[in-house]
CSV table of C-alpha atoms and ligand atoms in Angstrom, one decimal:
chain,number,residue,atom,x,y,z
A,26,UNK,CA,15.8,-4.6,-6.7
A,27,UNK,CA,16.9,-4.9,-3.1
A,28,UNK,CA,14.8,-6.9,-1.1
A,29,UNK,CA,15.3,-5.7,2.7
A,30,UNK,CA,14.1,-7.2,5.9
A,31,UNK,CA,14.0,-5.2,9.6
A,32,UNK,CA,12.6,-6.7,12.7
A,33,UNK,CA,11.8,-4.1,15.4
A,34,UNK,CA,11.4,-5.1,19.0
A,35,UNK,CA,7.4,-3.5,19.6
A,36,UNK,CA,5.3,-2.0,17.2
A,37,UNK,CA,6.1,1.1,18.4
A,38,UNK,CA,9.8,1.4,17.0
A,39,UNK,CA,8.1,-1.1,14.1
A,40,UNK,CA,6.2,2.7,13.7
A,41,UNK,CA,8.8,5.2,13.7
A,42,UNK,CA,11.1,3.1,11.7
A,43,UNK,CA,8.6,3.0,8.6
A,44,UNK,CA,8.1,6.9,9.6
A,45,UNK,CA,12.1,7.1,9.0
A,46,UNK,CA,11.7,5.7,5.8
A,47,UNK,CA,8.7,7.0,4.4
A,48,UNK,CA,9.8,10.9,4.8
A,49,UNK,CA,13.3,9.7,3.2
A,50,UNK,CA,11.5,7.9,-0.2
A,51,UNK,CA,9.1,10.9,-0.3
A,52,UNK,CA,11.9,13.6,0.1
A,53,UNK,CA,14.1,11.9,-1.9
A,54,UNK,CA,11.3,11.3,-4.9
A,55,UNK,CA,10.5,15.8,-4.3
A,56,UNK,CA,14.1,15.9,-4.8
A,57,UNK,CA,14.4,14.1,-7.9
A,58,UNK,CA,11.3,14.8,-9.8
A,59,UNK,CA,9.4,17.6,-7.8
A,60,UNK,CA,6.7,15.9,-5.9
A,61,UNK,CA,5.9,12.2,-4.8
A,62,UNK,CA,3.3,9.7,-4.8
A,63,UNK,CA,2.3,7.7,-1.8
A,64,UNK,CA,0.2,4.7,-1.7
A,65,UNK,CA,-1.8,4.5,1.6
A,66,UNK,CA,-2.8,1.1,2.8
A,67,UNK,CA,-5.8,0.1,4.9
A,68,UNK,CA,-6.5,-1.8,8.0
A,69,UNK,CA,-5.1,-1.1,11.4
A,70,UNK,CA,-1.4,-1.1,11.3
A,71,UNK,CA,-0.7,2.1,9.6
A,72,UNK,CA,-3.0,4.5,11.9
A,73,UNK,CA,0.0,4.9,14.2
A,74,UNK,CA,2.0,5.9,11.4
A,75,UNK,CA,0.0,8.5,9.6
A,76,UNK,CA,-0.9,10.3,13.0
A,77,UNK,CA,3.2,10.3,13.5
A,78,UNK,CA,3.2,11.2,9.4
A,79,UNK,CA,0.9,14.3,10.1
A,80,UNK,CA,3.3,15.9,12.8
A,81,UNK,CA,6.0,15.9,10.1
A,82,UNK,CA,7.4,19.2,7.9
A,83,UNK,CA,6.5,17.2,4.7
A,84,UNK,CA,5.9,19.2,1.7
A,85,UNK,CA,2.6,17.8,1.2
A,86,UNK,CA,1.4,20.3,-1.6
A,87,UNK,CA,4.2,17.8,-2.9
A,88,UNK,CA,2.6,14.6,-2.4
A,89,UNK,CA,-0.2,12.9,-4.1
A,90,UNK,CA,-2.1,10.2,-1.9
A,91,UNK,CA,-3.7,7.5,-3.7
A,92,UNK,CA,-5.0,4.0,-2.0
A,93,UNK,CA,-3.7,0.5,-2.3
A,94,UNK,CA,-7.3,-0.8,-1.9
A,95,UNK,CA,-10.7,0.5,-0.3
A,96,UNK,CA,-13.5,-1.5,1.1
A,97,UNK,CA,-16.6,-1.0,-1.2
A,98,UNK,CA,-18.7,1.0,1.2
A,99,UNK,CA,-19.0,5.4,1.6
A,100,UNK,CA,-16.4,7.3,2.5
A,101,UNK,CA,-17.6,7.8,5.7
A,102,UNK,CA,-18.3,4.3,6.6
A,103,UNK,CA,-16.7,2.9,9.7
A,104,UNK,CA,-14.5,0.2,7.4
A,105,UNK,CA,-13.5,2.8,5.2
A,106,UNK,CA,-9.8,3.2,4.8
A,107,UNK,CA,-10.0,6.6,2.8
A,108,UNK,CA,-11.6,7.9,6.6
A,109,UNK,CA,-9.2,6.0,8.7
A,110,UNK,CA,-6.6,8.0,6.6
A,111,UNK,CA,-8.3,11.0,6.7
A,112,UNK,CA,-9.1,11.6,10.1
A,113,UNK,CA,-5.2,9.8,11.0
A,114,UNK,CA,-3.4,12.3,8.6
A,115,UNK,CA,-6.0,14.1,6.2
A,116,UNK,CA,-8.1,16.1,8.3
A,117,UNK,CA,-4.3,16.9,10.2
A,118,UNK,CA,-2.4,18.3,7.9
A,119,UNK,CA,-2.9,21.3,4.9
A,120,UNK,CA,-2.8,19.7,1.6
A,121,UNK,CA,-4.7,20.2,-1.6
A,122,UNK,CA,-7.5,18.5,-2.4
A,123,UNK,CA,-6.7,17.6,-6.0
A,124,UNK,CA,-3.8,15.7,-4.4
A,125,UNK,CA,-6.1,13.4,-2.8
A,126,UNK,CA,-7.2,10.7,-4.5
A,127,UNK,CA,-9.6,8.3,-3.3
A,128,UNK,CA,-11.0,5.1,-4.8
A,129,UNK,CA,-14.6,5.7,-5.8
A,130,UNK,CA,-16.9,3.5,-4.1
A,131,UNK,CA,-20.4,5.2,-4.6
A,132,UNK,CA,-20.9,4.0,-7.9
A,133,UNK,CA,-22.8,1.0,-6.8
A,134,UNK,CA,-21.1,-0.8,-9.7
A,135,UNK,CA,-17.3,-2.4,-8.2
A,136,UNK,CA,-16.1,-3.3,-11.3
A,137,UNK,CA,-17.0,0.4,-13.1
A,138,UNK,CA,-16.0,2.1,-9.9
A,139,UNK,CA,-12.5,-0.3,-10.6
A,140,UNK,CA,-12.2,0.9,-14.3
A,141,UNK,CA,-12.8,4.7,-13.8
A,142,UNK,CA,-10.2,4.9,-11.0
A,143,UNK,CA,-7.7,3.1,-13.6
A,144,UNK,CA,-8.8,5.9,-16.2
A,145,UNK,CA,-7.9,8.5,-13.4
A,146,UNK,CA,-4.5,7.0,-12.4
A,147,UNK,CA,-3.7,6.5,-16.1
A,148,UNK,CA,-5.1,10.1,-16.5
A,149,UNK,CA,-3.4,11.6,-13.6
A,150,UNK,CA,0.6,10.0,-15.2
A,151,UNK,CA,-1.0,11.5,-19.0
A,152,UNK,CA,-0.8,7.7,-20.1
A,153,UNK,CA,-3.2,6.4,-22.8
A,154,UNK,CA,-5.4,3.8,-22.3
A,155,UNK,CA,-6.3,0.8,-23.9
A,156,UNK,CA,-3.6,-2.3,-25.4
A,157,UNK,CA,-1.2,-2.5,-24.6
A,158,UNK,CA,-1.7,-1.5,-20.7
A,159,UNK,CA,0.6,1.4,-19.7
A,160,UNK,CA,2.0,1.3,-16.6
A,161,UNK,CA,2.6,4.0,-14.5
A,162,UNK,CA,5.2,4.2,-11.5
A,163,UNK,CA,4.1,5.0,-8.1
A,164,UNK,CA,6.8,6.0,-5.7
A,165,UNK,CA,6.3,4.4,-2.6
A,166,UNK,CA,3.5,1.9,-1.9
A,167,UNK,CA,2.7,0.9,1.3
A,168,UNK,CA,1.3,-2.2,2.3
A,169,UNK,CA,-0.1,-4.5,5.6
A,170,UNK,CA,-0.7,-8.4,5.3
A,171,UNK,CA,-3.2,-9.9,6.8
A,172,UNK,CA,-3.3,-13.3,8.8
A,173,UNK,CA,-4.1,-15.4,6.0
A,174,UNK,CA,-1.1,-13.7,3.8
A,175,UNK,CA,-3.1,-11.1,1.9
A,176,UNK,CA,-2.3,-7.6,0.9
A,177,UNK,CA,-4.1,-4.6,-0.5
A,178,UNK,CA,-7.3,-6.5,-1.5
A,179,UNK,CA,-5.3,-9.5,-2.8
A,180,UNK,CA,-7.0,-12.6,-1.3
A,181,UNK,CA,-6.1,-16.0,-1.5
A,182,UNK,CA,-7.3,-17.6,-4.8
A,183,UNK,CA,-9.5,-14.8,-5.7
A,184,UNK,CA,-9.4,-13.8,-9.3
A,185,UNK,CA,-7.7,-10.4,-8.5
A,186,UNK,CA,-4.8,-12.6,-8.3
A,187,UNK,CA,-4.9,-13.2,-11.9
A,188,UNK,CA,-5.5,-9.6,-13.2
A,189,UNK,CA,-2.6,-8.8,-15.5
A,190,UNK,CA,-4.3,-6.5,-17.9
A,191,UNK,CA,-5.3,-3.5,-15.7
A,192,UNK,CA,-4.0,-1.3,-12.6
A,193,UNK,CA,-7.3,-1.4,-10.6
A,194,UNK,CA,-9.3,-4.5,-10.1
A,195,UNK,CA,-12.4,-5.7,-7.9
A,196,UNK,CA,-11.2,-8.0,-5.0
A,197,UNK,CA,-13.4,-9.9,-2.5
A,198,UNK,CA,-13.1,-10.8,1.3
A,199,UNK,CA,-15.7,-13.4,2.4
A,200,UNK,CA,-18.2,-12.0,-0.3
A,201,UNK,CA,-17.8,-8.6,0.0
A,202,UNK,CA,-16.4,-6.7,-3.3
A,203,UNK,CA,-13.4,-4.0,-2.8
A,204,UNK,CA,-10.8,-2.3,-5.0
A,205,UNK,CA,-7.7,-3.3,-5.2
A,206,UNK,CA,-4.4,-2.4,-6.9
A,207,UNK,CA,-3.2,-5.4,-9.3
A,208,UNK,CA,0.5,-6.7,-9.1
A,209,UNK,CA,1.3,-5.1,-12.6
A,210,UNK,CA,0.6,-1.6,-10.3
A,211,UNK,CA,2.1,-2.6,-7.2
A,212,UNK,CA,5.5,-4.4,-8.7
A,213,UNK,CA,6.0,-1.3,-11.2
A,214,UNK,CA,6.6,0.9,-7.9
A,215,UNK,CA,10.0,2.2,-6.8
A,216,UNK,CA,9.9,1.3,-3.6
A,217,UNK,CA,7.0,-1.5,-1.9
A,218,UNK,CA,7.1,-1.4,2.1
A,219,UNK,CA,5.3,-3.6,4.1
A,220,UNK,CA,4.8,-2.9,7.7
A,221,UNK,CA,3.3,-6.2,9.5
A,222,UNK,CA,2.7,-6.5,13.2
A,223,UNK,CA,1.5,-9.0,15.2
A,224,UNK,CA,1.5,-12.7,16.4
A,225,UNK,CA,-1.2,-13.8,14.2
A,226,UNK,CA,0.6,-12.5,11.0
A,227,UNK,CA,3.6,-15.2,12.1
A,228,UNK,CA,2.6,-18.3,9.9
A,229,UNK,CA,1.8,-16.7,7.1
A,230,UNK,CA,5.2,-14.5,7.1
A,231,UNK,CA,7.0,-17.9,7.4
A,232,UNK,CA,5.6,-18.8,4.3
A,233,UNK,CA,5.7,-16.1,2.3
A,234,UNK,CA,9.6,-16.2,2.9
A,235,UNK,CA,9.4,-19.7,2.5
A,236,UNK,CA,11.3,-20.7,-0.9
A,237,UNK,CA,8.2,-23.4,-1.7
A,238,UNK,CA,5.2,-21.3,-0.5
A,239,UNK,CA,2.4,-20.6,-2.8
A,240,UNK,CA,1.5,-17.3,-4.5
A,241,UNK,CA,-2.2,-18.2,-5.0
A,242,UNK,CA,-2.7,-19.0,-1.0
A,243,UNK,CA,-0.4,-16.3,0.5
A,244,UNK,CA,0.0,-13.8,-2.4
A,245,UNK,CA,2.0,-11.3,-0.2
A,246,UNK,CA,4.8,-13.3,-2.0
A,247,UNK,CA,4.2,-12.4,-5.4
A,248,UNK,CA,4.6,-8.4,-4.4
A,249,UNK,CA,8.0,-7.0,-5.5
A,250,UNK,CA,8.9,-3.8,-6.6
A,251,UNK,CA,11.4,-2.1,-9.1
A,252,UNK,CA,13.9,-0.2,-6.4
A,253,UNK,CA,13.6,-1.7,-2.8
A,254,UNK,CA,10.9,-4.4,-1.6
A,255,UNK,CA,10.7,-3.4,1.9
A,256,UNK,CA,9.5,-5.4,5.3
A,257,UNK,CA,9.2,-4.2,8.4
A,258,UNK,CA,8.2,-6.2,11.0
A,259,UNK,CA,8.0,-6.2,14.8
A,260,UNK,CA,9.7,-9.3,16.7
A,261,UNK,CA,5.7,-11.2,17.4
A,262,UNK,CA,4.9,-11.6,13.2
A,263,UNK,CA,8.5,-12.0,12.2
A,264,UNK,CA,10.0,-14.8,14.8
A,265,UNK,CA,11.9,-16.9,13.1
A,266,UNK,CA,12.3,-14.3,9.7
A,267,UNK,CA,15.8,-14.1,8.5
A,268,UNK,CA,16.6,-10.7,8.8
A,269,UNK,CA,18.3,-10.0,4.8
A,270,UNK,CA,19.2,-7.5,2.8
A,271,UNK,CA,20.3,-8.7,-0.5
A,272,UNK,CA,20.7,-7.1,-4.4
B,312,6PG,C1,-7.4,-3.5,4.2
B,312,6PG,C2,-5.9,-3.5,4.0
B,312,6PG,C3,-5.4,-4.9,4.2
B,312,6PG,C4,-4.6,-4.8,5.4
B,312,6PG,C5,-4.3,-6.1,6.0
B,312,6PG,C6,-3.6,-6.0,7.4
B,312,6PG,O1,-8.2,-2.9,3.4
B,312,6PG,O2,-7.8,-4.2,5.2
B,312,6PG,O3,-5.6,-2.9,2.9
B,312,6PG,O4,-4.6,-5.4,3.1
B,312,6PG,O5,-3.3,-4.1,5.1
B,312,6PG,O6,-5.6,-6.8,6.2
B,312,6PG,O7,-4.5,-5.3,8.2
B,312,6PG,P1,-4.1,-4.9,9.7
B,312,6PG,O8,-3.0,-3.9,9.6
B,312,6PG,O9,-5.3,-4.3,10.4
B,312,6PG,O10,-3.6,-6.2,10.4
């Protein structure tokens, strides 16, 4: 794996350069196996880059979008990440529903809701379930932090952390449940980039490059990936981030 490290000067350029990147893992994964998958992630940073992504010539009867987490609330609900996405790139481009695949969150049971979307991953890579736990590779998985060093649904000393023996699980955020992608999903990927903007995000960067830091309070750190482990950052979150790229 190659872990690499980019600061960009705004979170503009932080923007286009992920945009760079993303169309060359997708292309390049089309090339090589006909089609791609790409792993949305939530919050605010991305918006940017999936209105930039939905100008683009991307084959996207190509692509299959899945979610690195969801919020447990409709699909239309204002902290839904499936609706940020789809009215920053869905609702923008012409791509087949069946390649869209969003965590179900209507179920009114989390950790069902968290089991059935395994079933569909491990349905949609023709794995079979059950021991020992199959897992399948994604292509490129994207992925924000927050302030406190989370990712995806991955929250400091939560038990998602510990959730070795499936690819979905139910995380939480101040008491409220949403589904997450486990490391066993994330780290099987090809290529994990994280895009991470902002002053706030600064202390918890430091330590999750930090050789001591802990996994179980900033658990950003324990994401890795099978081809290239990715950051991007813009020059407020990564001050005082040596910029690397090493084998
Ligand atoms: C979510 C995201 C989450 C996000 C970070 C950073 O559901 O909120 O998946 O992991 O990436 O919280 O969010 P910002 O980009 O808004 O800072």
């Amino acid at each position: 794996m190659v872990r690499r490290v980019e600061i960009l000067p705004d979170l503009q350029a932080l923007v286009d350069r992920a945009y760079e990147e993303v169309i060359l893992l997708l292309e390049d994964a089309i090339a090589k196996r006909g089609s791609a998958t790409f792993v949305l992630a939530g919050g605010g940073t991305p918006k940017p880059l999936y209105e930039k992504l939905a100008q683009s010539a991307l084959p996207w009867s190509k692509i299959h979008l899945f979610w690195g987490d969801e919020r447990y609330v409709p699909e239309d609900h204002p902290d839904s990440n499936y609706r940020m996405a789809r009215e920053a790139l869905i609702d923008r481009i012409t791509i087949p529903w069946e390649n869209i695949h969003p965590m179900p969150t209507a179920g009114g049971d989390p950790a069902a809701d968290a089991a059935l979307h395994a079933a569909h991953i491990s349905d949609f890579f023709q794995l079979l379930p059950g021991e020992p736990l199959q897992i399948p590779q994604l292509d490129v998985v994207l992925l924000g932090m927050g302030d406190d060093g989370h990712t995806a649904s991955l929250f400091p000393g939560t038990e998602a952390l510990q959730v070795c023996d499936a690819l979905v699980t139910v995380g939480e955020k101040s008491g409220q449940p949403r589904l997450t992608f486990t490391y066993p999903l994330l780290n099987q990927a090809r290529t994990v980039l994280f895009m991470v903007a902002g002053e706030n995000k600064q202390t918890a960067l430091q330590q999750v490059f930090s050789p001591d830091g802990s996994n179980e309070t900033y658990p950003s750190r324990a994401v890795s990936a099978q081809e290239n482990l990715i950051w991007l950052l813009d020059s407020a979150a990564g001050k005082g981030i040596p910029v690397q790229e090493k084998q």
